[in-house]
Coordinates of C-alpha atoms in Angstrom, one line a residue:
X1 CA -7.8 -35.4 16.1
X2 CA -5.1 -33.1 14.9
X3 CA -4.9 -29.6 16.4
X4 CA -5.6 -27.0 13.7
X5 CA -2.5 -24.9 14.4
X6 CA -0.2 -28.0 14.2
X7 CA -1.7 -29.4 11.1
X8 CA -1.8 -26.0 9.3
X9 CA 1.8 -25.3 10.4
X10 CA 2.9 -28.6 8.8
X11 CA 1.1 -28.0 5.6
X12 CA 2.4 -24.4 5.5
X13 CA 6.0 -25.4 5.9
X14 CA 5.7 -28.1 3.3
X15 CA 3.9 -25.9 0.8
X16 CA 6.3 -23.0 1.2
X17 CA 9.1 -25.4 0.5
X18 CA 7.5 -26.3 -2.9
X19 CA 7.0 -22.7 -3.7
X20 CA 10.6 -21.8 -3.0
X21 CA 11.9 -24.6 -5.2
X22 CA 9.6 -23.9 -8.2
X23 CA 9.6 -20.1 -8.3
X24 CA 12.1 -17.6 -9.6
X25 CA 12.2 -13.8 -9.5
X26 CA 10.0 -12.5 -12.2
X27 CA 11.0 -9.5 -14.3
X28 CA 14.0 -7.2 -13.8
X29 CA 17.0 -7.7 -11.5
X30 CA 19.6 -4.9 -11.6
X31 CA 23.1 -6.6 -11.2
X32 CA 24.7 -3.2 -11.6
X33 CA 24.0 0.1 -13.3
X34 CA 24.6 -1.3 -16.7
X35 CA 23.7 -5.0 -16.5
X36 CA 20.2 -6.3 -15.9
X37 CA 18.9 -9.8 -15.7
X38 CA 15.4 -10.5 -17.1
X39 CA 13.2 -13.5 -16.3
X40 CA 10.0 -14.4 -18.1
X41 CA 7.8 -17.3 -17.1
X42 CA 6.3 -18.5 -20.4
X43 CA 5.9 -22.3 -20.5
X44 CA 3.8 -22.0 -23.7
X45 CA 6.7 -20.3 -25.5
X46 CA 9.6 -22.3 -26.8
X47 CA 11.9 -19.4 -27.7
X48 CA 11.9 -15.8 -26.6
X49 CA 14.1 -12.8 -27.2
X50 CA 14.6 -9.4 -25.5
X51 CA 14.2 -6.5 -27.9
X52 CA 16.0 -3.3 -27.1
X53 CA 14.6 -0.7 -29.5
X54 CA 17.0 2.1 -28.6
X55 CA 20.1 0.0 -29.4
X56 CA 18.5 -2.2 -32.0
X57 CA 19.7 -5.3 -30.2
X58 CA 17.7 -8.6 -30.0
X59 CA 19.0 -11.0 -27.4
X60 CA 18.0 -14.7 -27.1
X61 CA 16.8 -15.9 -23.7
X62 CA 17.6 -19.3 -22.3
X63 CA 14.7 -21.5 -21.3
X64 CA 14.6 -24.1 -18.5
X65 CA 12.4 -27.1 -18.2
X66 CA 9.8 -25.2 -16.2
X67 CA 9.3 -22.5 -18.8
X68 CA 11.4 -19.8 -17.2
X69 CA 13.2 -17.8 -19.9
X70 CA 16.2 -15.8 -18.6
X71 CA 19.0 -13.6 -20.0
X72 CA 21.3 -10.8 -19.0
X73 CA 21.4 -7.7 -21.1
X74 CA 23.5 -4.5 -21.2
X75 CA 21.0 -1.7 -20.4
X76 CA 20.5 1.0 -17.9
X77 CA 17.7 2.7 -16.0
X78 CA 15.2 4.5 -18.2
X79 CA 15.8 2.4 -21.4
X80 CA 13.0 0.5 -23.0
X81 CA 12.5 -3.2 -23.9
X82 CA 10.0 -5.8 -25.0
X83 CA 9.9 -9.5 -25.4
X84 CA 9.7 -11.2 -28.9
X85 CA 8.0 -14.6 -28.9
X86 CA 8.4 -17.5 -31.3
X87 CA 4.9 -16.9 -32.6
X88 CA 6.0 -13.6 -33.9
X89 CA 4.2 -11.5 -31.3
X90 CA 6.1 -8.7 -29.5
X91 CA 4.8 -8.0 -26.0
X92 CA 5.6 -6.0 -22.9
X93 CA 7.0 -7.7 -19.7
X94 CA 4.1 -9.0 -17.6
X95 CA 6.3 -8.1 -14.6
X96 CA 7.1 -4.6 -16.1
X97 CA 8.1 -2.0 -13.5
X98 CA 6.7 0.8 -15.6
X99 CA 4.7 1.2 -18.8
X100 CA 5.5 4.9 -19.8
X101 CA 3.2 4.7 -22.9
X102 CA 0.5 2.5 -21.4
X103 CA -0.4 -1.1 -21.9
X104 CA 0.4 -1.3 -25.6
X105 CA 3.8 0.3 -25.3
X106 CA 7.3 -1.0 -24.3
X107 CA 8.4 -1.7 -20.7
X108 CA 11.0 0.5 -19.0
X109 CA 13.9 -0.6 -16.8
X110 CA 13.5 0.9 -13.4
X111 CA 16.4 0.6 -10.9
X112 CA 14.9 -0.1 -7.4
X113 CA 17.7 1.8 -5.9
X114 CA 17.2 4.8 -8.1
X115 CA 15.2 6.8 -5.5
X116 CA 17.0 8.2 -2.4
X117 CA 14.6 8.0 0.6
X118 CA 14.6 10.9 3.0
X119 CA 12.8 9.0 5.8
X120 CA 14.1 5.6 6.8
X121 CA 11.9 5.4 10.0
X122 CA 8.4 6.7 10.6
X123 CA 5.5 6.2 12.9
X124 CA 3.2 3.4 12.1
X125 CA -0.3 2.8 13.6
X126 CA -2.2 -0.3 14.7
X127 CA -5.7 -0.8 13.3
X128 CA -7.3 0.6 16.4
X129 CA -5.4 3.8 16.1
X130 CA -6.0 4.3 12.4
X131 CA -8.1 7.0 10.8
X132 CA -8.2 6.0 7.2
X133 CA -9.1 7.9 4.1
X134 CA -9.7 6.0 0.8
X135 CA -8.8 8.0 -2.3
X136 CA -8.4 7.9 -6.0
X137 CA -5.2 9.5 -7.1
X138 CA -6.6 10.8 -10.4
X139 CA -9.8 12.3 -8.9
X140 CA -8.2 13.7 -5.8
X141 CA -7.0 16.9 -7.4
X142 CA -7.4 18.8 -10.7
X143 CA -3.8 17.7 -11.7
X144 CA -4.7 14.0 -11.3
X145 CA -1.1 13.3 -10.3
X146 CA 0.8 12.2 -7.3
X147 CA 1.9 15.8 -6.9
X148 CA -1.7 16.8 -6.3
X149 CA -1.8 14.5 -3.2
X150 CA 1.4 16.0 -1.9
X151 CA -0.1 19.4 -1.9
X152 CA -2.9 18.3 0.5
X153 CA -0.8 16.6 3.1
X154 CA -1.3 19.5 5.5
X155 CA -5.1 19.2 5.0
X156 CA -5.0 15.5 6.1
X157 CA -2.9 16.3 9.2
X158 CA -5.3 19.2 10.1
X159 CA -8.3 16.8 9.9
X160 CA -6.5 14.1 11.9
X161 CA -6.3 11.5 9.1
X162 CA -3.2 9.3 9.8
X163 CA -3.6 6.7 7.0
X164 CA -4.4 7.0 3.3
X165 CA -5.6 4.0 1.3
X166 CA -5.0 4.4 -2.4
X167 CA -7.2 2.7 -4.9
X168 CA -5.3 0.4 -7.2
X169 CA -2.3 1.7 -9.1
X170 CA -1.4 -1.3 -11.4
X171 CA -1.3 -0.2 -15.0
X172 CA -4.7 -0.6 -16.8
X173 CA -6.0 0.2 -20.3
X174 CA -6.4 3.8 -21.2
X175 CA -5.4 6.9 -19.3
X176 CA -8.2 7.0 -16.6
X177 CA -9.6 4.1 -14.7
X178 CA -10.6 3.1 -11.2
X179 CA -7.7 0.7 -11.2
X180 CA -9.4 -2.7 -10.7
X181 CA -8.6 -4.0 -14.2
X182 CA -4.8 -3.9 -13.9
X183 CA -2.8 -6.1 -16.3
X184 CA 0.7 -5.0 -15.3
X185 CA 0.6 -5.5 -11.5
X186 CA 4.2 -4.3 -10.9
X187 CA 3.8 -1.1 -13.0
X188 CA 2.4 2.0 -11.2
X189 CA -0.1 3.7 -13.6
X190 CA 1.8 6.1 -15.9
X191 CA -1.1 8.6 -15.8
X192 CA -0.2 9.7 -12.3
X193 CA 3.6 10.0 -12.6
X194 CA 6.7 7.9 -12.5
X195 CA 7.6 5.1 -10.0
X196 CA 10.0 7.6 -8.3
X197 CA 7.2 10.2 -8.1
X198 CA 5.1 7.6 -6.2
X199 CA 8.0 6.8 -3.9
X200 CA 8.5 10.6 -3.3
X201 CA 4.8 10.9 -2.3
X202 CA 5.0 7.9 0.1
X203 CA 8.2 9.4 1.5
X204 CA 6.5 12.8 2.1
X205 CA 3.5 11.1 3.8
X206 CA 5.9 9.2 6.1
X207 CA 7.7 12.4 6.9
X208 CA 4.4 13.9 8.2
X209 CA 3.4 10.8 10.2
X210 CA 0.9 9.4 7.7
X211 CA 0.8 5.7 6.8
X212 CA 0.0 4.6 3.2
X213 CA -2.0 1.5 2.2
X214 CA -2.4 0.2 -1.3
X215 CA -5.4 -1.5 -2.7
X216 CA -4.3 -4.6 -4.7
X217 CA -6.4 -6.9 -6.9
X218 CA -5.5 -10.6 -6.8
X219 CA -8.8 -12.1 -7.9
X220 CA -8.4 -11.4 -11.6
X221 CA -6.4 -9.5 -14.2
X222 CA -8.1 -7.0 -16.5
X223 CA -9.7 -7.9 -19.8
X224 CA -7.7 -5.4 -22.0
X225 CA -4.0 -5.0 -22.7
X226 CA -2.7 -8.1 -20.9
X227 CA -0.1 -10.5 -22.2
X228 CA -0.7 -13.5 -19.9
X229 CA -2.6 -15.7 -22.3
X230 CA 0.3 -15.8 -24.6
X231 CA 2.7 -17.1 -22.0
X232 CA 1.2 -19.8 -19.7
X233 CA -1.6 -20.9 -17.3
X234 CA -1.8 -17.6 -15.4
X235 CA -5.6 -18.0 -15.3
X236 CA -7.8 -20.7 -13.8
X237 CA -10.0 -22.8 -16.1
X238 CA -12.0 -24.1 -13.1
X239 CA -13.6 -21.0 -11.6
X240 CA -15.3 -17.9 -12.8
X241 CA -15.9 -14.5 -11.2
X242 CA -17.9 -11.4 -12.2
X243 CA -15.0 -9.4 -13.5
X244 CA -13.0 -11.9 -15.7
X245 CA -10.9 -15.0 -15.5
X246 CA -9.7 -15.7 -11.9
X247 CA -6.0 -16.1 -11.3
X248 CA -4.7 -19.6 -11.2
X249 CA -3.7 -20.5 -7.6
X250 CA -4.3 -24.2 -7.5
X251 CA -4.0 -25.9 -10.9
X252 CA -1.0 -26.9 -13.1
X253 CA 1.6 -24.1 -13.2
X254 CA 0.1 -22.4 -10.1
X255 CA 3.4 -22.5 -8.2
X256 CA 4.9 -20.0 -10.6
X257 CA 1.8 -17.8 -10.5
X258 CA 1.7 -17.9 -6.7
X259 CA 5.3 -16.8 -6.7
X260 CA 4.4 -14.0 -9.1
X261 CA 1.8 -12.7 -6.7
X262 CA 3.9 -13.1 -3.6
X263 CA 6.7 -11.2 -5.3
X264 CA 4.2 -8.5 -6.0
X265 CA 3.2 -8.3 -2.3
X266 CA 6.9 -8.0 -1.3
X267 CA 7.5 -5.5 -4.1
X268 CA 4.9 -3.0 -2.9
X269 CA 5.7 -3.4 0.8
X270 CA 9.4 -3.5 0.6
X271 CA 10.5 -1.5 -2.4
X272 CA 7.8 1.2 -2.2
X273 CA 7.5 1.1 1.6
X274 CA 3.7 0.9 1.7
X275 CA 2.5 0.3 5.2
X276 CA -0.1 -2.2 4.2
X277 CA -2.3 -3.6 1.5
X278 CA -6.1 -3.8 1.1
X279 CA -6.9 -7.0 -0.7
X280 CA -9.8 -6.6 -3.1
X281 CA -12.8 -9.0 -3.0
X282 CA -11.0 -12.0 -1.5
X283 CA -14.3 -14.0 -1.7
X284 CA -13.5 -14.2 -5.4
X285 CA -9.9 -15.5 -4.9
X286 CA -10.4 -19.2 -5.5
X287 CA -7.8 -21.6 -4.2
X288 CA -8.2 -25.2 -3.0
X289 CA -4.5 -25.6 -2.0
X290 CA -3.7 -27.0 1.4
X291 CA -2.4 -23.5 2.3
X292 CA -4.2 -20.8 0.4
X293 CA -2.5 -17.9 -1.3
X294 CA -4.2 -15.6 1.3
X295 CA -2.5 -17.4 4.1
X296 CA 0.8 -17.2 2.2
X297 CA 0.3 -13.5 1.8
X298 CA -0.4 -13.2 5.5
X299 CA 2.7 -15.2 6.4
X300 CA 4.8 -13.1 4.1
X301 CA 3.5 -10.0 5.8
X302 CA 4.5 -11.4 9.1
X303 CA 8.0 -12.2 7.8
X304 CA 8.4 -8.7 6.3
X305 CA 7.1 -7.0 9.4
X306 CA 9.8 -8.8 11.4
X307 CA 12.6 -8.3 8.9
X308 CA 11.8 -4.6 8.2
X309 CA 11.1 -3.9 11.9
X310 CA 7.9 -2.0 11.2
X311 CA 4.2 -2.6 11.5
X312 CA 2.4 -3.8 8.3
X313 CA -1.3 -4.1 7.9
X314 CA -3.5 -6.4 5.7
X315 CA -7.1 -5.3 5.2
X316 CA -9.5 -7.7 3.4
X317 CA -12.6 -6.9 1.4
X318 CA -15.0 -9.9 1.7
X319 CA -18.8 -10.3 1.6
X320 CA -18.8 -13.4 3.6
X321 CA -19.1 -11.9 7.1
X322 CA -16.7 -14.5 8.3
X323 CA -14.7 -13.7 11.4
X324 CA -12.0 -16.3 10.5
X325 CA -10.8 -13.7 8.0
X326 CA -9.2 -11.7 10.8
X327 CA -8.4 -14.6 13.1
X328 CA -4.7 -15.7 13.4
X329 CA -3.6 -18.7 11.4
X330 CA -2.9 -20.7 14.5
X331 CA -6.6 -20.4 15.2
X332 CA -7.5 -21.5 11.7
X333 CA -8.0 -18.0 10.4
X334 CA -6.5 -16.2 7.4
X335 CA -4.4 -13.8 9.6
X336 CA -5.7 -10.6 8.1
X337 CA -5.6 -7.5 10.4
X338 CA -9.0 -6.1 9.5
X339 CA -11.9 -6.4 7.0
X340 CA -14.4 -4.0 5.5
X341 CA -17.8 -4.2 7.1
X342 CA -20.5 -3.4 4.5
X343 CA -23.3 -4.4 6.9
X344 CA -22.6 -1.3 9.1
X345 CA -22.9 1.0 6.0
X346 CA -25.9 -0.8 4.5
X347 CA -27.9 -0.7 7.8
X348 CA -27.5 3.0 8.4
X349 CA -27.7 4.0 4.7
X350 CA -30.9 2.1 4.1
X351 CA -32.5 3.5 7.2
X352 CA -31.6 7.2 6.5
X353 CA -32.3 7.1 2.8
X354 CA -35.3 4.8 2.7
X355 CA -33.7 2.7 -0.1
X356 CA -34.9 -0.9 -0.1
X357 CA -34.0 -2.3 -3.6
X358 CA -31.2 -4.7 -4.4
X359 CA -29.1 -5.7 -1.4
X360 CA -30.6 -2.9 0.6
X361 CA -33.7 -5.0 0.8
X362 CA -32.0 -6.9 3.7
X363 CA -31.8 -3.7 5.7
X364 CA -33.8 -0.6 6.6
X365 CA -35.3 -1.2 10.0
X366 CA -33.7 0.3 13.1
X367 CA -33.0 -3.1 14.7
X368 CA -30.4 -3.7 11.9
X369 CA -28.5 -0.6 13.1
X370 CA -28.6 -1.9 16.6
X371 CA -27.2 -5.3 15.5
X372 CA -24.4 -3.6 13.5
X373 CA -23.3 -1.7 16.7
X374 CA -23.7 -4.6 19.1
X375 CA -22.7 -7.6 17.0
X376 CA -20.4 -6.1 14.4
X377 CA -22.2 -7.9 11.6
X378 CA -25.9 -7.6 11.0
X379 CA -25.9 -11.0 9.2
X380 CA -23.9 -13.1 11.6
X381 CA -25.4 -16.5 10.9
X382 CA -29.0 -15.3 10.2
X383 CA -31.1 -15.7 7.1
X384 CA -30.6 -13.1 4.3
X385 CA -33.7 -12.7 2.2
X386 CA -31.7 -11.0 -0.6
X387 CA -29.3 -14.0 -0.9
X388 CA -32.0 -16.6 0.0
X389 CA -29.7 -18.3 2.5
X390 CA -28.0 -17.9 5.9
X391 CA -25.2 -15.5 5.8
X392 CA -22.2 -14.9 8.0
X393 CA -21.0 -16.0 11.4
X394 CA -20.8 -14.5 14.9
X395 CA -18.1 -11.9 15.2
X396 CA -17.9 -11.8 19.0
X397 CA -14.7 -14.0 19.0
X398 CA -12.5 -11.2 17.7
X399 CA -12.0 -7.5 18.7
X400 CA -14.0 -4.6 17.3
X401 CA -10.9 -3.0 15.8
X402 CA -10.8 -5.7 13.2
X403 CA -13.8 -4.1 11.3
X404 CA -13.5 -1.1 9.0
X405 CA -16.7 1.0 8.8
X406 CA -17.6 4.0 6.6
X407 CA -20.3 6.3 5.5
X408 CA -19.2 5.9 1.9
X409 CA -16.4 4.3 -0.2
X410 CA -15.7 3.9 -3.9
X411 CA -18.1 1.0 -4.2
X412 CA -21.1 2.4 -2.3
X413 CA -20.8 5.8 -4.1
X414 CA -19.3 4.9 -7.5
X415 CA -21.5 1.9 -8.1
X416 CA -24.6 4.0 -7.9
X417 CA -26.1 5.2 -11.2
X418 CA -25.2 8.8 -10.5
X419 CA -22.4 8.4 -8.0
X420 CA -24.3 10.4 -5.3
X421 CA -22.7 10.8 -1.9
X422 CA -24.7 10.7 1.4
X423 CA -25.0 14.5 1.7
X424 CA -26.9 14.4 -1.6
X425 CA -29.1 11.4 -0.7
X426 CA -30.0 12.2 2.9
X427 CA -29.1 15.9 3.6
X428 CA -26.5 17.4 5.7
X429 CA -28.0 16.7 9.2
X430 CA -28.3 13.0 8.5
X431 CA -24.9 12.9 6.9
X432 CA -23.4 14.5 10.1
X433 CA -25.2 11.8 12.2
X434 CA -23.8 9.1 9.8
X435 CA -20.3 10.6 10.2
X436 CA -20.5 10.5 14.0
X437 CA -21.9 7.0 13.9
X438 CA -18.7 5.9 12.1
X439 CA -16.0 8.0 13.8
X440 CA -17.4 7.5 17.3
X441 CA -18.0 3.8 16.8
X442 CA -15.9 1.1 18.4
X443 CA -14.8 0.1 14.9
X444 CA -12.1 1.4 12.6
X445 CA -13.3 4.6 10.7
X446 CA -12.6 5.0 7.1
X447 CA -13.5 8.2 5.2
X448 CA -13.8 8.6 1.5
X449 CA -11.9 11.5 -0.1
X450 CA -13.7 14.8 0.3
X451 CA -16.4 13.7 2.7
X452 CA -14.6 15.6 5.5
X453 CA -15.5 18.8 3.5
X454 CA -19.1 17.8 2.8
X455 CA -18.1 17.1 -0.8
X456 CA -21.1 17.2 -3.1
X457 CA -19.4 16.2 -6.4
X458 CA -20.3 12.6 -7.3
X459 CA -17.8 9.8 -7.7
X460 CA -18.8 8.1 -10.8
X461 CA -17.5 5.0 -12.5
X462 CA -15.1 6.1 -15.2
X463 CA -12.8 4.4 -17.7
X464 CA -11.0 5.0 -21.0
X465 CA -11.2 2.6 -23.9
X466 CA -11.8 2.7 -27.7
X467 CA -12.6 -1.0 -27.8
X468 CA -16.2 -1.0 -29.0
X469 CA -17.1 -4.5 -27.8
X470 CA -15.7 -3.9 -24.4
X471 CA -17.2 -0.5 -23.8
X472 CA -20.7 -1.8 -24.8
X473 CA -20.3 -4.8 -22.5
X474 CA -19.4 -2.5 -19.6
X475 CA -22.3 -0.1 -20.3
X476 CA -24.9 -2.9 -20.6
X477 CA -23.5 -4.6 -17.5
X478 CA -23.8 -1.5 -15.4
X479 CA -27.3 -0.8 -16.7
X480 CA -28.4 -4.3 -15.6
X481 CA -27.0 -3.7 -12.1
X482 CA -28.8 -0.4 -11.8
X483 CA -32.1 -1.8 -12.8
X484 CA -32.0 -4.2 -9.9
X485 CA -31.9 -1.2 -7.6
X486 CA -34.7 0.6 -9.4
X487 CA -32.4 3.5 -10.4
X488 CA -32.7 5.6 -13.6
X489 CA -30.7 3.9 -16.3
X490 CA -30.0 7.2 -18.2
X491 CA -26.6 7.3 -16.7
X492 CA -23.4 9.3 -17.5
X493 CA -21.3 7.5 -20.1
X494 CA -18.4 5.7 -18.2
X495 CA -16.1 6.3 -21.1
X496 CA -16.7 10.0 -21.5
X497 CA -13.9 12.2 -20.2
X498 CA -16.6 14.5 -18.7
X499 CA -17.6 11.7 -16.4
X500 CA -14.2 11.5 -15.0
X501 CA -13.9 15.3 -14.6
X502 CA -17.2 15.4 -12.8
X503 CA -15.8 13.1 -10.2
X504 CA -12.8 15.3 -9.3
X505 CA -13.0 16.8 -5.8
X506 CA -14.1 20.4 -5.6
X507 CA -11.5 22.0 -3.3
X508 CA -13.0 25.4 -3.8
X509 CA -16.2 24.5 -2.1
X510 CA -14.2 23.2 0.9
X511 CA -13.2 26.8 1.5
X512 CA -16.8 28.1 1.7
X513 CA -18.7 28.3 4.9
X514 CA -20.5 24.9 4.6
X515 CA -17.3 23.1 3.7
X516 CA -15.4 24.6 6.6
X517 CA -18.2 23.7 9.0
X518 CA -18.1 20.1 7.8
X519 CA -14.4 20.1 8.1
X520 CA -14.6 21.3 11.7
X521 CA -17.1 18.5 12.5
X522 CA -14.7 15.9 11.2
X523 CA -11.8 17.4 13.0
X524 CA -13.7 17.5 16.3
X525 CA -15.0 13.9 15.9
X526 CA -11.6 12.6 15.3
X527 CA -10.1 14.4 18.3
X528 CA -12.9 13.0 20.5
X529 CA -12.1 9.5 19.2
X530 CA -8.4 9.9 20.1
X531 CA -9.2 11.1 23.6
X532 CA -12.2 9.0 24.7
X533 CA -12.5 6.0 22.4
X534 CA -9.2 4.5 21.2
X535 CA -8.3 1.5 23.3
X536 CA -11.3 1.9 25.6
X537 CA -13.8 -0.8 26.6
X538 CA -17.3 -0.1 25.4
X539 CA -20.9 -1.2 25.6
X540 CA -23.6 -0.6 23.0
X541 CA -27.4 -0.7 23.5
X542 CA -30.6 0.8 22.3
X543 CA -31.2 3.8 24.5
X544 CA -33.9 3.7 27.3
X545 CA -37.4 4.5 26.1
X546 CA -37.3 2.3 23.1
X547 CA -36.7 5.2 20.8
X548 CA -34.6 4.9 17.7
X549 CA -31.5 6.0 19.5
X550 CA -28.3 4.1 20.2
X551 CA -26.2 4.7 23.3
X552 CA -22.5 3.7 23.2
X553 CA -20.5 4.0 26.5
X554 CA -16.7 4.0 26.6
X555 CA -15.4 3.4 30.1
X556 CA -17.3 5.0 32.9
X557 CA -17.1 8.7 31.9
X558 CA -17.9 9.0 28.2
X559 CA -21.1 8.3 26.2
X560 CA -22.3 8.9 22.7
X561 CA -26.0 9.1 21.8
X562 CA -27.0 8.6 18.2
X563 CA -30.5 9.7 17.4
X564 CA -32.1 8.2 14.3
X565 CA -35.5 9.7 15.0
X566 CA -37.4 12.6 13.5
X567 CA -38.4 13.7 17.0
X568 CA -36.6 15.6 19.7
X569 CA -35.1 13.1 22.2
X570 CA -34.0 13.4 25.9
X571 CA -31.4 10.8 26.9
X572 CA -31.7 9.3 30.3
X573 CA -28.6 10.6 32.1
X574 CA -28.6 10.1 35.9
X575 CA -25.2 11.7 36.7
X576 CA -24.2 15.3 36.1
X577 CA -22.6 15.5 32.7
X578 CA -21.2 17.9 30.1
X579 CA -22.2 18.0 26.5
X580 CA -18.8 18.1 24.7
X581 CA -20.2 17.7 21.2
X582 CA -23.5 18.0 19.4
X583 CA -23.6 17.5 15.6
X584 CA -26.6 19.9 15.4
X585 CA -24.5 22.7 16.8
X586 CA -24.6 25.8 14.4
X587 CA -20.8 25.7 14.3
X588 CA -21.1 22.4 12.3
X589 CA -23.9 23.7 10.1
X590 CA -26.8 22.5 12.3
X591 CA -29.8 24.4 13.7
X592 CA -29.7 23.3 17.3
X593 CA -29.2 25.5 20.3
X594 CA -26.0 25.4 22.4
X595 CA -26.3 23.0 25.4
X596 CA -23.3 22.5 27.6
X597 CA -24.3 20.7 30.7
X598 CA -27.0 19.3 32.9
X599 CA -28.5 16.2 34.6
X600 CA -31.2 14.6 32.6
X601 CA -31.8 17.8 30.8
X602 CA -30.1 17.1 27.4
X603 CA -32.5 17.6 24.5
X604 CA -31.3 16.1 21.2
X605 CA -32.3 17.5 17.8
X606 CA -33.7 15.0 15.3
X607 CA -31.1 13.0 13.4
X608 CA -28.2 14.2 15.5
X609 CA -25.4 12.8 17.7
X610 CA -24.4 14.0 21.1
X611 CA -21.2 13.1 23.0
X612 CA -21.2 13.7 26.8
X613 CA -18.6 13.5 29.5
X614 CA -20.1 12.0 32.7
X615 CA -18.9 13.5 35.9

């Protein structure tokens, strides 16, 4: 029997050799300030030309036997171009570095050396040290630009957030979008600023000790504005996923497509200096190749990490509850650094809100919360009534700092009919308990923008399109989703500008008493995590007395009690101890009384969390 590591290593080396032979650099290559080489993979096209509208030139490209069209042109940074095909169509570059007028406009030449970085070295964090905030650039500030994020860097530092995770930036249709329907994966969305504006933002983050992760989508390209169908087999004809045609990673022509995606990974991590990528819905990335594209991405990350001499992180989104996602390749894993854990969210959300429709039907009783804390996954090889089958596998074989947990994220808020956040659904006291459950857990905490201020504005699904067929398809699809959860289907129109504007953070409310108290809660929770939790051994259990209370102990001197009961609760603490945090404290907006110390005398308010130092 072959050892897994040996066999996979052989396949990997062999497959990488094929990739390297059959793949070229896609898009632009600056040879100097005035000469640029362009490469277009278009095996369906016999003849192609580069059109330079500003000079009026039209330059024929040379085609090789694999369908790569290539030519050198006299041009400079900032000038525009398109490709003209032999069928008469004129298109943008699928590997465009910038679409200044959107998906239907020309591409722009962008010199990768055009930005002068101020910070060539910066602190990077391991997953266990990371305090992540997911954000949408357009909804983060009234400006809706990269500049709006720059202005709030001090806010992130004050809270203790050391990593931001940006929702996808690849150019999509329209001027406002969540970003998951990108069709120009190398082109940062023009709505937020220029590529150099993005680099300047990342540079500023790094200068203040904040890492930056980018959400990327490799399971499909968007349905509007793309040019791939004109060019070659970029899409799979074998598989289907909920959002469109999957990308072709294992059929004819897939070598070039894989190279296109791997180049995109390198582009964001190397040229833009992102500290990691979040890979969207990898369960919908279909690939039967001996070495999957996900393993290729993981291996490329390892290579870049070594060559660039800095830590790089890969975070996967997957609904499979499969620990092999975060196991190293030599142990037959995918080699990801972490994965999102929806189970943790669903277990607590369903219990605190009482929601039981849709996938929440698998959750809701307190034992599911206990399983989430003790096992990592709730469904770790047990039967799911919602799916009608066994789901997941045991997580105990990998460390807890491989799971990302959250009270909310763009999916869990934005895919609700009205985009409500936990504070709206369960009230402030339960939301404070939820926050403590996440930040004081042994897992990796991720906040969603604004929650640290008790943000009440919704985060709705929004987009921008005038294509009537497409907009109606989206509307009807979302209504069908919502009906499965029993939600009101009289929803805000996703394509109305007012829906987008309603989702922008309310920074004025953050300055009011309630917002400031929420902010203090989050700052104190994050400080406690850094002092008592990061890197410590832990044990989780249901607290003595069979109440709906969880006890998490870190080392010998620190414990957290999380009370999910409507009654007062007295934890069983034998040693003298000091209460160092209580989420029901009035300074956090609670109604509890101040309790500092005692032995077996701590009384917890309903739906609260208490952290104690044991003497």
